[in-house]
CSV table of C-alpha atoms in Angstrom, one decimal:
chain,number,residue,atom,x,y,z
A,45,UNK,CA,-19.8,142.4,-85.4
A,46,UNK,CA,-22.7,143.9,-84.0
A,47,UNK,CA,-22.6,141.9,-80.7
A,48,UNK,CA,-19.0,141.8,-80.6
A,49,UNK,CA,-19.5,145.9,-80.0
A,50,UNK,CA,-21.9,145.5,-77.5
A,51,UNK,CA,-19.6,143.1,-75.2
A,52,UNK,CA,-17.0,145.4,-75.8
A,53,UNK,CA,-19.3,148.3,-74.5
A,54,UNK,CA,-20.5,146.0,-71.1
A,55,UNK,CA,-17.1,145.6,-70.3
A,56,UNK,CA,-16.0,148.8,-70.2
A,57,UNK,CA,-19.2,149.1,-67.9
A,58,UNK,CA,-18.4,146.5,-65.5
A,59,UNK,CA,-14.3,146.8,-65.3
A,60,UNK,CA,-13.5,151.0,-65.6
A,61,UNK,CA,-14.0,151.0,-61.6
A,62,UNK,CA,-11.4,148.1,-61.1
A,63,UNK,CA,-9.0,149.8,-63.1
A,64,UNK,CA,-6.2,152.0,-61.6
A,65,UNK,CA,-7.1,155.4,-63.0
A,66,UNK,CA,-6.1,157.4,-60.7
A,67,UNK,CA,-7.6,160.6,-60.7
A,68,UNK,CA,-4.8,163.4,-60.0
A,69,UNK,CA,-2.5,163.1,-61.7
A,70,UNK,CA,-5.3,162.2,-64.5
A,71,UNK,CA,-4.3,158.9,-66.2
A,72,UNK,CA,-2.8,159.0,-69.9
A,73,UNK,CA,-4.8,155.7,-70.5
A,74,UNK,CA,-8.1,158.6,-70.2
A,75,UNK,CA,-6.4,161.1,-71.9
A,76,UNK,CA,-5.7,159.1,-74.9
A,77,UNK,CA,-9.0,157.7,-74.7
A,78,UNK,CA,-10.4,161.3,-74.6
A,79,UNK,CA,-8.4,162.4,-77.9
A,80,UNK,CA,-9.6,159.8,-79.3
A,81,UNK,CA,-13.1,160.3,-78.5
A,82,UNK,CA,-13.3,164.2,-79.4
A,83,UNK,CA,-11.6,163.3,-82.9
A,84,UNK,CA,-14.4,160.9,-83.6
A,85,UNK,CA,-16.8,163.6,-82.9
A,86,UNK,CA,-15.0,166.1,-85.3
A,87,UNK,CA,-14.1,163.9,-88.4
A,88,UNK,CA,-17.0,161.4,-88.4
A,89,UNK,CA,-19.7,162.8,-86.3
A,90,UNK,CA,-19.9,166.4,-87.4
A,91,UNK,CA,-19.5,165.8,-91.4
A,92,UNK,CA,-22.4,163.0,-90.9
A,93,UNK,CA,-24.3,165.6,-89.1
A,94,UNK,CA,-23.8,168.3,-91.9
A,95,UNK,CA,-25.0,165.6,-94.5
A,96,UNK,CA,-28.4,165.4,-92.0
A,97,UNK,CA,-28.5,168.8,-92.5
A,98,UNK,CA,-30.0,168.3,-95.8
A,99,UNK,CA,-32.6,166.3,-94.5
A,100,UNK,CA,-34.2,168.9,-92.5
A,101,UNK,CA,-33.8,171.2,-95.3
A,102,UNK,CA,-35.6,168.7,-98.2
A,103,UNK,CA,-38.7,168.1,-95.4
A,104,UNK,CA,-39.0,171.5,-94.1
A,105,UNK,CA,-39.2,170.4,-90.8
A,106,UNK,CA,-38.6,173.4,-87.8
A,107,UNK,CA,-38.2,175.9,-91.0
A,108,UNK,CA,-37.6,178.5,-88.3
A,109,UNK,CA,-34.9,177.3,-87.1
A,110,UNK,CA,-31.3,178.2,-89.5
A,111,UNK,CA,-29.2,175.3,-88.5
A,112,UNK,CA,-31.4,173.1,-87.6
A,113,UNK,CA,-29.1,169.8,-86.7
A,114,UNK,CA,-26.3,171.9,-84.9
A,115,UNK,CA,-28.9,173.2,-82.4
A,116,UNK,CA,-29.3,169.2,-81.6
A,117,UNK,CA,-25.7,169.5,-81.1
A,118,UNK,CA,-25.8,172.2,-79.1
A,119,UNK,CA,-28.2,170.6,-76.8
A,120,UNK,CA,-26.8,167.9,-76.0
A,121,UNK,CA,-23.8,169.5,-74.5
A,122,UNK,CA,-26.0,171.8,-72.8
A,123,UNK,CA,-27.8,169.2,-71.0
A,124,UNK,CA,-24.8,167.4,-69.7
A,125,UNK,CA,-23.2,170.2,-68.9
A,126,UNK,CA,-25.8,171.2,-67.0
A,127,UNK,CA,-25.7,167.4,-65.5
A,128,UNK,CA,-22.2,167.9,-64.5
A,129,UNK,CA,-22.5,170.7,-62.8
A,130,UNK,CA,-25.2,169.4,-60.7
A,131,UNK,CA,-23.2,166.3,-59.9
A,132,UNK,CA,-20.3,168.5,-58.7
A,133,UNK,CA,-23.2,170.3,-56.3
A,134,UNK,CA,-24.4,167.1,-55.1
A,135,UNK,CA,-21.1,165.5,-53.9
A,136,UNK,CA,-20.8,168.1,-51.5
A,137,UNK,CA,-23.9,167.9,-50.5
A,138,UNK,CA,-23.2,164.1,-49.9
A,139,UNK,CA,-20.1,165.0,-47.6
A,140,UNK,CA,-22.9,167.3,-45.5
A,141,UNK,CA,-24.2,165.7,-42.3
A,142,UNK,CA,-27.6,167.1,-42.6
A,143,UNK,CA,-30.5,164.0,-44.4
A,144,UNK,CA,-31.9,167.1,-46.7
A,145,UNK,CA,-28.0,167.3,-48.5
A,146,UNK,CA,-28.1,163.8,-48.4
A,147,UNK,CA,-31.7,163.0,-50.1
A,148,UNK,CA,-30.5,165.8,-52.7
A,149,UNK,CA,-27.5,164.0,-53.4
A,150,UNK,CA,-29.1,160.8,-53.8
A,151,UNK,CA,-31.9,162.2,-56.2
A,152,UNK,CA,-28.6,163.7,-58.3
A,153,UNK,CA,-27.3,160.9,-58.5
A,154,UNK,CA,-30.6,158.6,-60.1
A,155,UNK,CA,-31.1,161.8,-62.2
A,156,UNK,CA,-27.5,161.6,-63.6
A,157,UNK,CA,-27.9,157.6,-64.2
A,158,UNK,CA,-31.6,157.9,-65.7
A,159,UNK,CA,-29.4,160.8,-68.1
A,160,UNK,CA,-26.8,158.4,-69.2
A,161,UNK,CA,-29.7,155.5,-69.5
A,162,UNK,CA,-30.7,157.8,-72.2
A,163,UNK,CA,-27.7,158.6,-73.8
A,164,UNK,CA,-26.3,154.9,-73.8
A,165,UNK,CA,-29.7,153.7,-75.3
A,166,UNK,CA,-29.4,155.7,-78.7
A,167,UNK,CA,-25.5,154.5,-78.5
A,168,UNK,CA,-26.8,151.2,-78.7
A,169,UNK,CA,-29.8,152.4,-80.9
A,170,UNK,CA,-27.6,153.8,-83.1
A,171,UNK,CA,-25.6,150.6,-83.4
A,172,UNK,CA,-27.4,148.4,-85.3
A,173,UNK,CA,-29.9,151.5,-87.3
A,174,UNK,CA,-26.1,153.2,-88.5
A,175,UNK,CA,-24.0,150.5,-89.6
A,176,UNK,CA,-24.2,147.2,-91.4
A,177,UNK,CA,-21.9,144.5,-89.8
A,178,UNK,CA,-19.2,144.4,-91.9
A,179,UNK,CA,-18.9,147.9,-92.3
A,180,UNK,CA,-15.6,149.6,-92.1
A,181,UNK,CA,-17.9,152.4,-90.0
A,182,UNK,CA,-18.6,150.1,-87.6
A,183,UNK,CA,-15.3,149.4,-86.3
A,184,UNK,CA,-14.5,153.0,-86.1
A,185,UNK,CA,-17.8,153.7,-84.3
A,186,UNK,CA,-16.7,150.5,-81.7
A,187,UNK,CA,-13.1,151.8,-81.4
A,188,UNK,CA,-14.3,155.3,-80.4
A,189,UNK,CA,-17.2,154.6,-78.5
A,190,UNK,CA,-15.5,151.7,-75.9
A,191,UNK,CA,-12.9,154.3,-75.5
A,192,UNK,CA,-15.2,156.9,-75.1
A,193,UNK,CA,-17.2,154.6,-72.5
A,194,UNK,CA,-14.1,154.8,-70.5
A,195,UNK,CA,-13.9,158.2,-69.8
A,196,UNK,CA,-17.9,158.5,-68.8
A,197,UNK,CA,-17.9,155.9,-66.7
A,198,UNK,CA,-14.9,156.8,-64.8
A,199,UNK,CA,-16.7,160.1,-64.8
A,200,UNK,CA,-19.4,158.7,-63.1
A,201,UNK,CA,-17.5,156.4,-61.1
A,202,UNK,CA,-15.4,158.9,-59.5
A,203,UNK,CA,-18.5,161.4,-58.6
A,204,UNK,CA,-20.8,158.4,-57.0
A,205,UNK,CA,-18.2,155.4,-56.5
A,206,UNK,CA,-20.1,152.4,-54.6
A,207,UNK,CA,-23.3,154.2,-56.0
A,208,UNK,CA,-22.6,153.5,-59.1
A,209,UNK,CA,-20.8,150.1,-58.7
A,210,UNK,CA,-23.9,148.3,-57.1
A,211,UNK,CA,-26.4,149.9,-59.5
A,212,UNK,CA,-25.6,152.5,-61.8
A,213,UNK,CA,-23.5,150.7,-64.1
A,214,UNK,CA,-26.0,147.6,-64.6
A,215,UNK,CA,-28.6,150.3,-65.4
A,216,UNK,CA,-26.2,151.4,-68.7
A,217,UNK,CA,-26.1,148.2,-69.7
A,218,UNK,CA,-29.4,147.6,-69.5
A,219,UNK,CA,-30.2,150.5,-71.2
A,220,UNK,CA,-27.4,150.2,-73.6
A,221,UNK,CA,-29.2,146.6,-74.6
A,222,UNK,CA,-32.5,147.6,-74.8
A,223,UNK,CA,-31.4,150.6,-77.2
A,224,UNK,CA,-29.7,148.0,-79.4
A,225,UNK,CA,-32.6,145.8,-79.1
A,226,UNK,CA,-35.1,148.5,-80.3
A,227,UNK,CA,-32.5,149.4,-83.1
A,228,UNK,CA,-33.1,146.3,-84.7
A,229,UNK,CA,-36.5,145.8,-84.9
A,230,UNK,CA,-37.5,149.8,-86.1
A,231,UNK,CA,-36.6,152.0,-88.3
A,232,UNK,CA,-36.6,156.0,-87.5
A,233,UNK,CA,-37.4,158.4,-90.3
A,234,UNK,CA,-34.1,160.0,-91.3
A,235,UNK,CA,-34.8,163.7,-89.7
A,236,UNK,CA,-35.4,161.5,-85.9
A,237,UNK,CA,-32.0,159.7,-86.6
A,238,UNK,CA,-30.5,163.1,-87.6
A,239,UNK,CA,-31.9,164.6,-84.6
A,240,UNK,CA,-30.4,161.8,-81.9
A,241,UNK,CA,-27.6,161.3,-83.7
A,242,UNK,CA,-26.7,164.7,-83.3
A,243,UNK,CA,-27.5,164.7,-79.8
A,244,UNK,CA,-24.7,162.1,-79.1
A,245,UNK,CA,-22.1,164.5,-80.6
A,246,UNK,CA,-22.7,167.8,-78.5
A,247,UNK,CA,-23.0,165.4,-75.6
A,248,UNK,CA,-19.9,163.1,-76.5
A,249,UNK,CA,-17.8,166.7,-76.7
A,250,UNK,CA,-19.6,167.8,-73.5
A,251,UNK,CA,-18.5,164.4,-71.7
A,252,UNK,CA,-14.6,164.7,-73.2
A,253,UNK,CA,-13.9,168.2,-72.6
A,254,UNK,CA,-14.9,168.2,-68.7
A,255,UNK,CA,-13.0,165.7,-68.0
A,256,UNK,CA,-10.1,167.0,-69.7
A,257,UNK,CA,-10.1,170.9,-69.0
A,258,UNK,CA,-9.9,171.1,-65.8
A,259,UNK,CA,-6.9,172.3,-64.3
A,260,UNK,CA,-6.8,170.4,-61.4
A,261,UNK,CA,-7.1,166.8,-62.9
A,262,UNK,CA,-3.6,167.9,-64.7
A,263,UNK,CA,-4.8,165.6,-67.5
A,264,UNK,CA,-2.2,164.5,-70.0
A,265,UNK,CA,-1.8,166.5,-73.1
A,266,UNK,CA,0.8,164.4,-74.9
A,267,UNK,CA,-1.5,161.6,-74.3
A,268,UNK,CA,-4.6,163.4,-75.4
A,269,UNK,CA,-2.7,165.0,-78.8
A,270,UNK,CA,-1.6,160.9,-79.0
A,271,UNK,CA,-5.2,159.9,-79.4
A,272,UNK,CA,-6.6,162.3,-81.9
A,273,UNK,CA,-3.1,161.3,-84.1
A,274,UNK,CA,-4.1,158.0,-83.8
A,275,UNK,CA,-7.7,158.2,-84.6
A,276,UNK,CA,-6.6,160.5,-87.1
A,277,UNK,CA,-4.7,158.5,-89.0
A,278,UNK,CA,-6.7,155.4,-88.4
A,279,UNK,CA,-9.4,157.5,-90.3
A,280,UNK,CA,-6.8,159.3,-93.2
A,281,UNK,CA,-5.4,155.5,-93.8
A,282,UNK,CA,-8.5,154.2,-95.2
């Protein structure tokens, strides 16, 4: 099952740039797969983040700090936030006929990549590490996470377009393998795993919610309210 995610995961990879998803108006087929996405993050990510909660309490690690796993959380949606905003400075800077907007746009674009590198290896680390192979967990973490692929690479895809195509999206993969490689041959402590796997969340919100809220992508509400019901009730049926 374990590999059966990951091929699922390269695909997305290598085929969101042939799809037609246009970008305005935004496609439902994102929308849904951003509903879905943000409802894995509030009924599975967040309660699995508030049982990590415990561990940093029982070890006493970063004592100073109240909530300690929710400012992991936070931190990752800073960062790509942050990330996003740069990308959305660098492709004008890329439309600029001057070589200085030019090299800046490049150097956004391998820091955006190197970025995702990161986040796609603890998807993959978290793979094998989270969930044995035939649990139910598993599938739910696959469903969300291909459809949540979708929507980030499209993302990136419609910021760096060839860019990404001839090496961005190989780079994910590779990184995505690697971090599923490493999975299964260590073994964080628990407050590490807590720490990364709360990471993902603020970032997986992060990565929805831009490419949903803005007004001028006239994204797909029904669409988007059609994934969280489904992902909903996928979760409330079992």
């Amino acid at each position: 099952m374990h590999l059966a995610a990951i091929a699922l995961f390269i695909l997305v990879h290598l085929g969101v740039g042939r799809l037609s998803l246009q970008t305005v108006p935004r496609s439902r087929w994102l929308s849904f797969a951003g509903g879905m996405s943000v409802t894995y993050v509030f009924l599975q990510v967040l309660p699995q983040v508030a049982d990590y909660q415990t561990v940093f309490q029982t070890t006493g690690a970063l004592g100073w700090m109240k909530h300690h796993v929710y400012s992991f959380a936070l931190l990752g949606l800073v960062v790509f936030y942050a990330l996003e905003r740069t990308a959305k400075r660098s492709q004008q800077s890329d439309r600029e006929p001057d070589n200085d907007h030019r090299e800046y746009a490049v150097h956004v674009f391998w820091l955006h990549v190197f970025s995702f590198m990161v986040y796609n290896f603890i998807i993959g680390y978290l793979l094998p590490r989270g969930y044995e192979a035939n649990d139910l967990r598993l599938l739910y973490y696959t469903v969300a996470m291909t459809f949540h692929f979708a929507v980030t690479d499209y993302g990136l895809y419609d910021h760096y377009k060839q860019r990404y195509s001839r090496r961005g999206r190989w780079l994910l993969i590779v990184a995505l393998l690697a971090g599923w490689g490493v999975g299964r041959i260590t073994d964080l402590p628990q407050i590490y795993l807590a720490a990364i796997f709360s990471f993902v969340g603020g970032g997986v919100i992060m990565n929805v919610l831009k490419e949903e809220l803005p007004e001028e992508r006239r994204s797909s509400l029904p669409a988007f309210v059609a994934g969280v019901g489904v992902y909903a009730l996928l979760l409330a049926a079992t």
